[in-house]
mmCIF file of C-alpha atoms (C1' of nucleotides) in Angstrom:
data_model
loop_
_atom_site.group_PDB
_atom_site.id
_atom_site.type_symbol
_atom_site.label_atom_id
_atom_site.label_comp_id
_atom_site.label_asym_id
_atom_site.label_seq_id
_atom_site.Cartn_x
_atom_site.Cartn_y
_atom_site.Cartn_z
ATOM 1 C CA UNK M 104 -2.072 -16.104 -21.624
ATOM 2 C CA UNK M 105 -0.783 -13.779 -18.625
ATOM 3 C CA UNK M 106 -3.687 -12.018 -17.623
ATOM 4 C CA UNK M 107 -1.998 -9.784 -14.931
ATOM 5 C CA UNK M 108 0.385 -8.862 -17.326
ATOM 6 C CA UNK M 109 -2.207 -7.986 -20.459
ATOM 7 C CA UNK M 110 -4.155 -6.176 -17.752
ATOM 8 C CA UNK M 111 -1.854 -3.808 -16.302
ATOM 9 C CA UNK M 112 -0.489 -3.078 -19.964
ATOM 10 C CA UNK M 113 -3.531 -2.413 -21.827
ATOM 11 C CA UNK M 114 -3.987 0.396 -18.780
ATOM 12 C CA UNK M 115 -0.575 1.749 -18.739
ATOM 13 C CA UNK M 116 1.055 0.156 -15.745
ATOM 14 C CA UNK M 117 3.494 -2.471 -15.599
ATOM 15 C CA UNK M 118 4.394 -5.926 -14.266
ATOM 16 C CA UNK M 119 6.907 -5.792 -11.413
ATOM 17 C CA UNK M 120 7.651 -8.908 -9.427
ATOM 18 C CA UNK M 121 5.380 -7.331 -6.130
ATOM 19 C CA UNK M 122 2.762 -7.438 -8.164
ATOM 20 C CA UNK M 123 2.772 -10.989 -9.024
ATOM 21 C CA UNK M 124 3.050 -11.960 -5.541
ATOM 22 C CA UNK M 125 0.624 -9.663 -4.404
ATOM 23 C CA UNK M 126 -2.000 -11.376 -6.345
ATOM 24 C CA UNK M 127 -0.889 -15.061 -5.747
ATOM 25 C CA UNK M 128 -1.179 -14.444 -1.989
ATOM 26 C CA UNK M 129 -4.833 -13.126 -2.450
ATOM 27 C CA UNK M 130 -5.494 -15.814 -4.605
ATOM 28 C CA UNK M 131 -4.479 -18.705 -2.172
ATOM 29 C CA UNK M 132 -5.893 -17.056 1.081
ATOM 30 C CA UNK M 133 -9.423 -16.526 -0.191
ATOM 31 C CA UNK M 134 -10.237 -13.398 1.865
ATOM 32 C CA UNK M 135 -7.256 -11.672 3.323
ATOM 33 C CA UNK M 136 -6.807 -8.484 4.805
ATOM 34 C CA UNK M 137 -4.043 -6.112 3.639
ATOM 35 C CA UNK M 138 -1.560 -7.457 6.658
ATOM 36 C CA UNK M 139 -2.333 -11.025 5.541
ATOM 37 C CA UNK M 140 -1.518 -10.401 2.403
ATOM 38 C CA UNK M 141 1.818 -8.814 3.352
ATOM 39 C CA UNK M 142 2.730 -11.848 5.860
ATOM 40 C CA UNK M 143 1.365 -14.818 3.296
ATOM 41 C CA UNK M 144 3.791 -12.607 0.791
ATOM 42 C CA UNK M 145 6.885 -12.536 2.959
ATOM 43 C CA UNK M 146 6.393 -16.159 3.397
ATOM 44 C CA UNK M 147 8.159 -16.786 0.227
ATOM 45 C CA UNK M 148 9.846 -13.497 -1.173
ATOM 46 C CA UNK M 149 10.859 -11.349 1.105
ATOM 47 C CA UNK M 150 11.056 -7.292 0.970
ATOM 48 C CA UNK M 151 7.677 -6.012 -0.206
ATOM 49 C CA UNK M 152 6.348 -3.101 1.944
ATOM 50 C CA UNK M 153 3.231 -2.405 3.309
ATOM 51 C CA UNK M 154 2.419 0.769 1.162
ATOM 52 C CA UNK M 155 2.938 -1.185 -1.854
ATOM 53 C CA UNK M 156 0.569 -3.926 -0.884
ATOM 54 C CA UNK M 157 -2.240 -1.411 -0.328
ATOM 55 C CA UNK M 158 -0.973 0.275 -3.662
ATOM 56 C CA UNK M 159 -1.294 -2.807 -5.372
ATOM 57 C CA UNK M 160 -4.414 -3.941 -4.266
ATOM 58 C CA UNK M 161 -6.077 -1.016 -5.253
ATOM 59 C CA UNK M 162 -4.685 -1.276 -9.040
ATOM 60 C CA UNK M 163 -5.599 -5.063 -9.101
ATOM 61 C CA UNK M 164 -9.356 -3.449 -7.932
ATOM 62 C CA UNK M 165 -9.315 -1.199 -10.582
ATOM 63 C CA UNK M 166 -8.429 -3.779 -13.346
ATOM 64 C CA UNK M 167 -11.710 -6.037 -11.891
ATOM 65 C CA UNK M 168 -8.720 -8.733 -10.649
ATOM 66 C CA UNK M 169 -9.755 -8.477 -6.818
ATOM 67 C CA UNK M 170 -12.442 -7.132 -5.179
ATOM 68 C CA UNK M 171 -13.078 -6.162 -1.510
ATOM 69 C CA UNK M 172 -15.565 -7.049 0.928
ATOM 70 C CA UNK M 173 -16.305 -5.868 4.587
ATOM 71 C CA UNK M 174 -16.662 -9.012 6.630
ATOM 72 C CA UNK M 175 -15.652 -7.394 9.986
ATOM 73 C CA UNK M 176 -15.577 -3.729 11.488
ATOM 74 C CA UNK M 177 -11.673 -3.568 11.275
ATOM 75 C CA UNK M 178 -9.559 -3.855 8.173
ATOM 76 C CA UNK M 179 -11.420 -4.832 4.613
ATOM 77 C CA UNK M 180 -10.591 -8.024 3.088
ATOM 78 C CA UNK M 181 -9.523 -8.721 -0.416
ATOM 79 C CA UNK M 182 -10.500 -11.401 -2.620
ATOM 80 C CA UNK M 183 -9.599 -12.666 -6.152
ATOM 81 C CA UNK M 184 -12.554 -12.104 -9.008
ATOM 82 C CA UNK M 185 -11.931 -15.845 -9.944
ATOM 83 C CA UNK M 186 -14.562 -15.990 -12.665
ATOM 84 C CA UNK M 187 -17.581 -16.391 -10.586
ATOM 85 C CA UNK M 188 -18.890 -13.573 -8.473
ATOM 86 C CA UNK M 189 -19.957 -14.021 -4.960
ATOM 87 C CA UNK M 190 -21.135 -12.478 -1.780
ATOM 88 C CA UNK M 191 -20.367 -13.083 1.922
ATOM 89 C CA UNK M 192 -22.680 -13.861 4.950
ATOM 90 C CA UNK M 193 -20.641 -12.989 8.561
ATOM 91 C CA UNK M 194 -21.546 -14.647 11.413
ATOM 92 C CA UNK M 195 -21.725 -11.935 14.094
ATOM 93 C CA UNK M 196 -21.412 -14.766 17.119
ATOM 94 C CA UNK M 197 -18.416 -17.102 15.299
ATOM 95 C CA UNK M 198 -17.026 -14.549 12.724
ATOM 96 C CA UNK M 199 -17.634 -17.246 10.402
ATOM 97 C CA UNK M 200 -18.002 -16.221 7.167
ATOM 98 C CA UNK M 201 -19.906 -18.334 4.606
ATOM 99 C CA UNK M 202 -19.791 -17.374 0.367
ATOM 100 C CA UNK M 203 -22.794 -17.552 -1.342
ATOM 101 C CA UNK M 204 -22.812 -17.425 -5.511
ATOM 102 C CA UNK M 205 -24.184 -14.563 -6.640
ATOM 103 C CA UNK M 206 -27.157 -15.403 -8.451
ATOM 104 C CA UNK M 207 -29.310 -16.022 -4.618
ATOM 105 C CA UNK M 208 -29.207 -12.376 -4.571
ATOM 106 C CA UNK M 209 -30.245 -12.149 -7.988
ATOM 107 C CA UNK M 210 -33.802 -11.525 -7.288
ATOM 108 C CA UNK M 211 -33.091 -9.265 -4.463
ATOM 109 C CA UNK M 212 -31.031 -7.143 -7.185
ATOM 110 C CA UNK M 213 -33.773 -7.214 -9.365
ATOM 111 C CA UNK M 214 -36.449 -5.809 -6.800
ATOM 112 C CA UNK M 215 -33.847 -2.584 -5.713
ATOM 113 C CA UNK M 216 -33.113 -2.031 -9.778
ATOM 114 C CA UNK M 217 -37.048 -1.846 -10.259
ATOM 115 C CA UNK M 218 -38.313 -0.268 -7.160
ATOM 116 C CA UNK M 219 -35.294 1.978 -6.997
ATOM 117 C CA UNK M 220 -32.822 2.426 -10.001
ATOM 118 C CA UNK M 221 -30.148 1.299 -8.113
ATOM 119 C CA UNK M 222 -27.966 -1.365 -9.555
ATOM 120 C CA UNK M 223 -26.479 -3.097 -6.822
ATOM 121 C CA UNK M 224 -23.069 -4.527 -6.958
ATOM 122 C CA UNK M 225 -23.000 -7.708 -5.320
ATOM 123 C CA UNK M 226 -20.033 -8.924 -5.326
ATOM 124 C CA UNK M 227 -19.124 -6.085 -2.681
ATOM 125 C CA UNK M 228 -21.915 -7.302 -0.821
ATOM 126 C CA UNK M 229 -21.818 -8.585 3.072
ATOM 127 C CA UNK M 230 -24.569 -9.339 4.738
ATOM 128 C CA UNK M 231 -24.400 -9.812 8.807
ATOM 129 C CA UNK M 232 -26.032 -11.843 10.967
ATOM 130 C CA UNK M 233 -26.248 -15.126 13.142
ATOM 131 C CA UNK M 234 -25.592 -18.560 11.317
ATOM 132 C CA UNK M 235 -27.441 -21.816 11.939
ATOM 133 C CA UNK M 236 -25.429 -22.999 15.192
ATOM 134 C CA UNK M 237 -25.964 -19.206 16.463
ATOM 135 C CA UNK M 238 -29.395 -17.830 16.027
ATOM 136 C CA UNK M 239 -31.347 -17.167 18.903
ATOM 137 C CA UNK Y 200 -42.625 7.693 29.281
ATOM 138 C CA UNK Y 201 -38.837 8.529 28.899
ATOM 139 C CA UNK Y 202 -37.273 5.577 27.050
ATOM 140 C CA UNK Y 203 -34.106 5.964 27.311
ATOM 141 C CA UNK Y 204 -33.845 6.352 31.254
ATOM 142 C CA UNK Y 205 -35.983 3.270 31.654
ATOM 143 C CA UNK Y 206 -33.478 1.292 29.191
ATOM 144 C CA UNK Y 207 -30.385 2.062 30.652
ATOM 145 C CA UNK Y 208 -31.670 1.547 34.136
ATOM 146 C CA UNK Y 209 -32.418 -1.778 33.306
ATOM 147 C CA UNK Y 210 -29.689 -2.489 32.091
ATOM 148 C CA UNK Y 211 -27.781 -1.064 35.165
ATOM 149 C CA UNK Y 212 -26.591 2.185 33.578
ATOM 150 C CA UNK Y 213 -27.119 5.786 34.494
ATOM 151 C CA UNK Y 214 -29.295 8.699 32.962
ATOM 152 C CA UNK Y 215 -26.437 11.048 32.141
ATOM 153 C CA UNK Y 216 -26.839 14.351 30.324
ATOM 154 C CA UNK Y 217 -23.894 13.501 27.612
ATOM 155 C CA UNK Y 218 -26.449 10.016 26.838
ATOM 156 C CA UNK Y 219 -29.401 12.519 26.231
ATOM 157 C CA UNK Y 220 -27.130 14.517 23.766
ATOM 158 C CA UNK Y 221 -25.654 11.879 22.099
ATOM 159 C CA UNK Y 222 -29.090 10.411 21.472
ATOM 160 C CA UNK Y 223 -30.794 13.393 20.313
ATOM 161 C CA UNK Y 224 -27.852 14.415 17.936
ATOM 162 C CA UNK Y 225 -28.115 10.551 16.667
ATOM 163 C CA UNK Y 226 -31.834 11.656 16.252
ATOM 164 C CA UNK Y 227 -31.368 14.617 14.669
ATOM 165 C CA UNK Y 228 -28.350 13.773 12.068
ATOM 166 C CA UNK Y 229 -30.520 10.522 10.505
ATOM 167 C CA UNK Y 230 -26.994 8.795 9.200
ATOM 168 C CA UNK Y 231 -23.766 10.180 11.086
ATOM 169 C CA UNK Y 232 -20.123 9.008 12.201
ATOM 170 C CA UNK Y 233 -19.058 9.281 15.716
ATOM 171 C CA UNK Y 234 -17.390 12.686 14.482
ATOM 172 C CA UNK Y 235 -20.673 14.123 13.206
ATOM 173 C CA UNK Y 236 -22.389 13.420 16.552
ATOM 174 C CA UNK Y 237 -19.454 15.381 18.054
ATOM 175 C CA UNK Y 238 -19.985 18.481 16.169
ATOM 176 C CA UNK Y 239 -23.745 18.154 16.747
ATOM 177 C CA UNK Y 240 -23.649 18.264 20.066
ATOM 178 C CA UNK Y 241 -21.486 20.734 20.404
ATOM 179 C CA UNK Y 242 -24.017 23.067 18.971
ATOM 180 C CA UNK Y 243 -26.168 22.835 21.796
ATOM 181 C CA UNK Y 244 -24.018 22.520 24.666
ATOM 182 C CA UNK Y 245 -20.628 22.235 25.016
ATOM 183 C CA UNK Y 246 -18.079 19.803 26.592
ATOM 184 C CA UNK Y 247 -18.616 16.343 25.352
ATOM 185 C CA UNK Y 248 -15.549 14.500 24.261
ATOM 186 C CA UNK Y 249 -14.932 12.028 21.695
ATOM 187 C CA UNK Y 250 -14.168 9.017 23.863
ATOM 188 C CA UNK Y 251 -17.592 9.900 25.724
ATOM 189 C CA UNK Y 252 -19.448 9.843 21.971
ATOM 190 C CA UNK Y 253 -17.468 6.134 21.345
ATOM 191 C CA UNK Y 254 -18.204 4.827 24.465
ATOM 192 C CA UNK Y 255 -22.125 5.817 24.525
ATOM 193 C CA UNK Y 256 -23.424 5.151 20.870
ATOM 194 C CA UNK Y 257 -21.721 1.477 21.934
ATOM 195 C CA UNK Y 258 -24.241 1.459 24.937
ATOM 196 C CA UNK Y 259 -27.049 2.766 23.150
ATOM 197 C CA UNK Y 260 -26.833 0.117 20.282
ATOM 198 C CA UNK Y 261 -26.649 -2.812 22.564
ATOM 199 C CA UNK Y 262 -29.848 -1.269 24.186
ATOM 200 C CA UNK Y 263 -31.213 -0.930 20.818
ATOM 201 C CA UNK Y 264 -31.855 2.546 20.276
ATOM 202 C CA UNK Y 265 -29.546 3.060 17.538
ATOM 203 C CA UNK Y 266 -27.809 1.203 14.805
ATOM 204 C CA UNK Y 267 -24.676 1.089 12.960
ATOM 205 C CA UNK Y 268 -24.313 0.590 9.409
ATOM 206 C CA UNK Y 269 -20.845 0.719 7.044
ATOM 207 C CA UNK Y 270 -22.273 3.556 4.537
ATOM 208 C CA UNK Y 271 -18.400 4.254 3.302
ATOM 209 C CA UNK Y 272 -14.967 3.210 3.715
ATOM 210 C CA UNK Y 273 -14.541 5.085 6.163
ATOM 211 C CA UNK Y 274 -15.614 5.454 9.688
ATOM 212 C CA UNK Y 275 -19.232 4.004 10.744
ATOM 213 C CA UNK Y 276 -22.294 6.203 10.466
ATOM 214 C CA UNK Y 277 -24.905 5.625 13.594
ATOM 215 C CA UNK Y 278 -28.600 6.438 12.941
ATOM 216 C CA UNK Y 279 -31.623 5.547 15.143
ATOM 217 C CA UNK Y 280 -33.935 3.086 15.379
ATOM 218 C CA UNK Y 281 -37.043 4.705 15.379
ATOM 219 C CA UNK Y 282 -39.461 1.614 15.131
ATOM 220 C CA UNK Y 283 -39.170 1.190 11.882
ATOM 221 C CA UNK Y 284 -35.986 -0.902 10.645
ATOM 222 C CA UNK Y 285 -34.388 0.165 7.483
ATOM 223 C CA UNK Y 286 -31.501 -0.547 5.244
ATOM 224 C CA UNK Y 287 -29.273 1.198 2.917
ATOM 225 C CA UNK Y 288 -27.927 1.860 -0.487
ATOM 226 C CA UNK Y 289 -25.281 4.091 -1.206
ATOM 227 C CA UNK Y 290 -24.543 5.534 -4.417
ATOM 228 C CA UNK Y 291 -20.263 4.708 -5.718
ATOM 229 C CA UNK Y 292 -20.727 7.831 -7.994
ATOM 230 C CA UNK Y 293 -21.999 10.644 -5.696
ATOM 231 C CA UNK Y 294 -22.485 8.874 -2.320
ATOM 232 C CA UNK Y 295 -25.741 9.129 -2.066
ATOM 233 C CA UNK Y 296 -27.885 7.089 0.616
ATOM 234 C CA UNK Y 297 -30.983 5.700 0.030
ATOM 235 C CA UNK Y 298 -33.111 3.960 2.809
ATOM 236 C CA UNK Y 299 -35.209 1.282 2.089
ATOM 237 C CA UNK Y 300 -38.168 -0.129 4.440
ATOM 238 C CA UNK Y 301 -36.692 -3.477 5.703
ATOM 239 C CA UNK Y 302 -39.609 -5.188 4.125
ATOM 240 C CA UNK Y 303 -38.121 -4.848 0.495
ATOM 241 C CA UNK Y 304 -35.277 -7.529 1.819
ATOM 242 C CA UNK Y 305 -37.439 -9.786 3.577
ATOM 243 C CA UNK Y 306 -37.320 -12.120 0.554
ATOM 244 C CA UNK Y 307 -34.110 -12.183 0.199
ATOM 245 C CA UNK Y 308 -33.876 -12.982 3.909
ATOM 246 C CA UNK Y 309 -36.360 -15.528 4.025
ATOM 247 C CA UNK Y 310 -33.565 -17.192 1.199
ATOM 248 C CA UNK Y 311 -31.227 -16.546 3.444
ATOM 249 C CA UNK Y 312 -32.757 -18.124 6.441
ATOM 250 C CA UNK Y 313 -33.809 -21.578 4.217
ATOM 251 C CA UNK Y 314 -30.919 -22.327 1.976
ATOM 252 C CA UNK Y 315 -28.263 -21.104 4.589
ATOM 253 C CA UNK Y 316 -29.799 -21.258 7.987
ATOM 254 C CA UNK Y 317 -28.439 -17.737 8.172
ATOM 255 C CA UNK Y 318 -30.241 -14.895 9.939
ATOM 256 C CA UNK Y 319 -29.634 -11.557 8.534
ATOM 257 C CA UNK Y 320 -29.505 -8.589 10.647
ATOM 258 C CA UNK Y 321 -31.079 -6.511 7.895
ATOM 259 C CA UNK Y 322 -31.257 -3.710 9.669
ATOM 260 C CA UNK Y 323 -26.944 -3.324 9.747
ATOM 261 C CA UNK Y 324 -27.086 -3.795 5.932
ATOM 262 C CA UNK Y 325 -25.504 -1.534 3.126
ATOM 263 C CA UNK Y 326 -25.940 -2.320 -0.660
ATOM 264 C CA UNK Y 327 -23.002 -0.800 -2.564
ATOM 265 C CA UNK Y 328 -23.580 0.115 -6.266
ATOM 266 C CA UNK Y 329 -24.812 3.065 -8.361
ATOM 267 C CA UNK Y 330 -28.178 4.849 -8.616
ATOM 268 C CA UNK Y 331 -30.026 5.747 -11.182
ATOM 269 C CA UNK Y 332 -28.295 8.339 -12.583
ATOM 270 C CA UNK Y 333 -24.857 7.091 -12.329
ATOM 271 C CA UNK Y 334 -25.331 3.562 -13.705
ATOM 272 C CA UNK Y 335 -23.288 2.584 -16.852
ATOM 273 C "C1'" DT H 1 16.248 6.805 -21.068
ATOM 274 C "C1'" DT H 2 11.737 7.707 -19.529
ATOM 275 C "C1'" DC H 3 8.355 7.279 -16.194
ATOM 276 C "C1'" DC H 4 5.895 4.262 -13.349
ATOM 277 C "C1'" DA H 5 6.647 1.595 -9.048
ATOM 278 C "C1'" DT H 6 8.814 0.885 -4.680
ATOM 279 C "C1'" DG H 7 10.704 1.558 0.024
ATOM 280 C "C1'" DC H 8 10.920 4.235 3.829
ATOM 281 C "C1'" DA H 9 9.420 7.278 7.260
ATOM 282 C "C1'" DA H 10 6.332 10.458 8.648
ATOM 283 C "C1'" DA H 11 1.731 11.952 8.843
ATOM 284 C "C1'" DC H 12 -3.112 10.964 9.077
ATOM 285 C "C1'" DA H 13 -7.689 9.079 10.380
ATOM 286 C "C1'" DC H 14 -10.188 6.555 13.481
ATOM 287 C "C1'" DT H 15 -10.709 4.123 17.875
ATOM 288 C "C1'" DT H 16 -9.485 2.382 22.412
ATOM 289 C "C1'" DT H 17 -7.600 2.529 27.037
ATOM 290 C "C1'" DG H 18 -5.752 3.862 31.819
ATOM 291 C "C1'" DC H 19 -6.528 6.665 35.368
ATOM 292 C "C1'" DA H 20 -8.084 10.365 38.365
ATOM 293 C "C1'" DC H 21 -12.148 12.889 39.225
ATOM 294 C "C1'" DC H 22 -17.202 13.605 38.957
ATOM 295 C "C1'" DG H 23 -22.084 12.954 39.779
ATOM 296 C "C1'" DT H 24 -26.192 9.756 39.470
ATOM 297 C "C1'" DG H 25 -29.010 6.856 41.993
ATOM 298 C "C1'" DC X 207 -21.475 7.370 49.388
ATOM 299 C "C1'" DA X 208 -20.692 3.597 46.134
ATOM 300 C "C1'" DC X 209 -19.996 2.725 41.732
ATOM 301 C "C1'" DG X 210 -20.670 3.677 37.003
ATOM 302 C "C1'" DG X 211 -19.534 7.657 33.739
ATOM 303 C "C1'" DT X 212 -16.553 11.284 32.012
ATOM 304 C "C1'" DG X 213 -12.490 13.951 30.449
ATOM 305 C "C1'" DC X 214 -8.000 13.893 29.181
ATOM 306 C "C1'" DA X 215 -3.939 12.218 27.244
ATOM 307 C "C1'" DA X 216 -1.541 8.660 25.424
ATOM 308 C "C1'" DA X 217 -1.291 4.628 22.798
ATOM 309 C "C1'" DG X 218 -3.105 1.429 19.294
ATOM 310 C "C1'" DT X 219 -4.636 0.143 14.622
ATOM 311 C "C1'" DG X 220 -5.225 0.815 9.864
ATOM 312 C "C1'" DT X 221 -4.151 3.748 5.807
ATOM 313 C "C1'" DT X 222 -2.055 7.410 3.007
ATOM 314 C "C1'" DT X 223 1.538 10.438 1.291
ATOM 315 C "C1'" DG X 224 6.067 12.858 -0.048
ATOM 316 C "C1'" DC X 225 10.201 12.038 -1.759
ATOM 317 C "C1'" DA X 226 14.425 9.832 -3.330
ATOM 318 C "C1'" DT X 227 15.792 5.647 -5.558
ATOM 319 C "C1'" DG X 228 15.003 1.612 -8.544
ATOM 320 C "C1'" DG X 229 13.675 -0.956 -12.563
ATOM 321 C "C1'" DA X 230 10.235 -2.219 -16.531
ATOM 322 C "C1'" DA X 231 9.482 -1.136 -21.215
#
DNA sequence: TTCCATGCAAACACTTTGCACCGTG
DNA sequence: CACGGTGCAAAGTGTTTGCATGGAA
């Protein structure tokens, strides 16, 4: 089954080529920002713009195929919903960035749904800091 | 005792009136972008400019007096550390904030800290999601 | 053949920087 | 009176938009 293709349809858009590419680039880079997406892109078609990359990333949001994630103070990264959801730690001192499965924040979750009514989407979430070769 | 004099001058900076502003519009607002601040201050008196707001909320956070946190998209909102650390949520629906004592994440951190050797800087961190009257 | 999608260029939003002048310490 | 701070203007970075053309269904 084509699941970009079923997706877009079943919500009125349609499958051009950028598309496709769009997504394989976010796929194989992990967590790419808009610009890396357009370069890994242009590595093997050429011609797809920079508006339409931040077009298309935002329809790929909306149809739960990518998600993005604020692992630095500059551009947002994108990241492909590959089944499993997952959150980010960022290193403040090495930028590294470290993915953690989702259920570790499960209990967290649970606390700010009970104390709070707030359902917390954490597969948006980043949480900053200083990893194990960096803490004070 | 004046605080933010004694700060800066350790730190081998000066007492200026635009830091006083700045500091007691960052006071004032609770959650604000560098904008905001602007427009606060210019209430009171007049003749700051924006390069003087971006280059002082960057002194007073590495001094510690305020903090930065990523409440939208869009630009950085500054609030100030009054003692008491906090984090936020913020509402996808109708972007509201809610603070939360930092002691409601200091399990989560403490999971953090054992199973990644990661130190969270609780204090910078935003939970996306939706509150209670905008969940699904 | 109808609309949605794209490319292009311009506009926009936010932030940083170089430099001359100002004012704190 | 030295040196850090400020204002101003210009440039830098990231993102959005209007419009004519292109192509999927």
């Amino acid at each position: 089954m084509n699941n970009l293709a079923d997706k877009l349809r079943q919500s009125g858009h349609r499958l051009t080529p950028q598309r496709e590419l769009i997504l394989q680039a976010v796929d194989k880079l992990g967590h790419a920002t808009p610009d890396e997406v357009l370069t890994e892109v242009r590595e093997h078609s050429q011609a797809v713009n920079i508006s339409t990359v931040y077009r298309t990333l935002e329809v790929l949001e909306q149809l739960g195929l990518v998600k993005h994630a604020h692992l630095s103070d500059r551009a947002p990264t994108y990241h492909s919903v590959a089944g499993h959801e997952h959150f980010h730690l960022v290193c403040r001192k090495c930028e590294r960035v470290i993915s953690v499965e989702d259920h570790e924040a499960s209990a967290f979750a649970k606390l700010l749904r009970e104390h709070h009514g707030f359902v917390a989407d954490i597969g948006h979430l980043t949480v900053h800091g200083e990893c194990a070769e960096h803490e004070e």
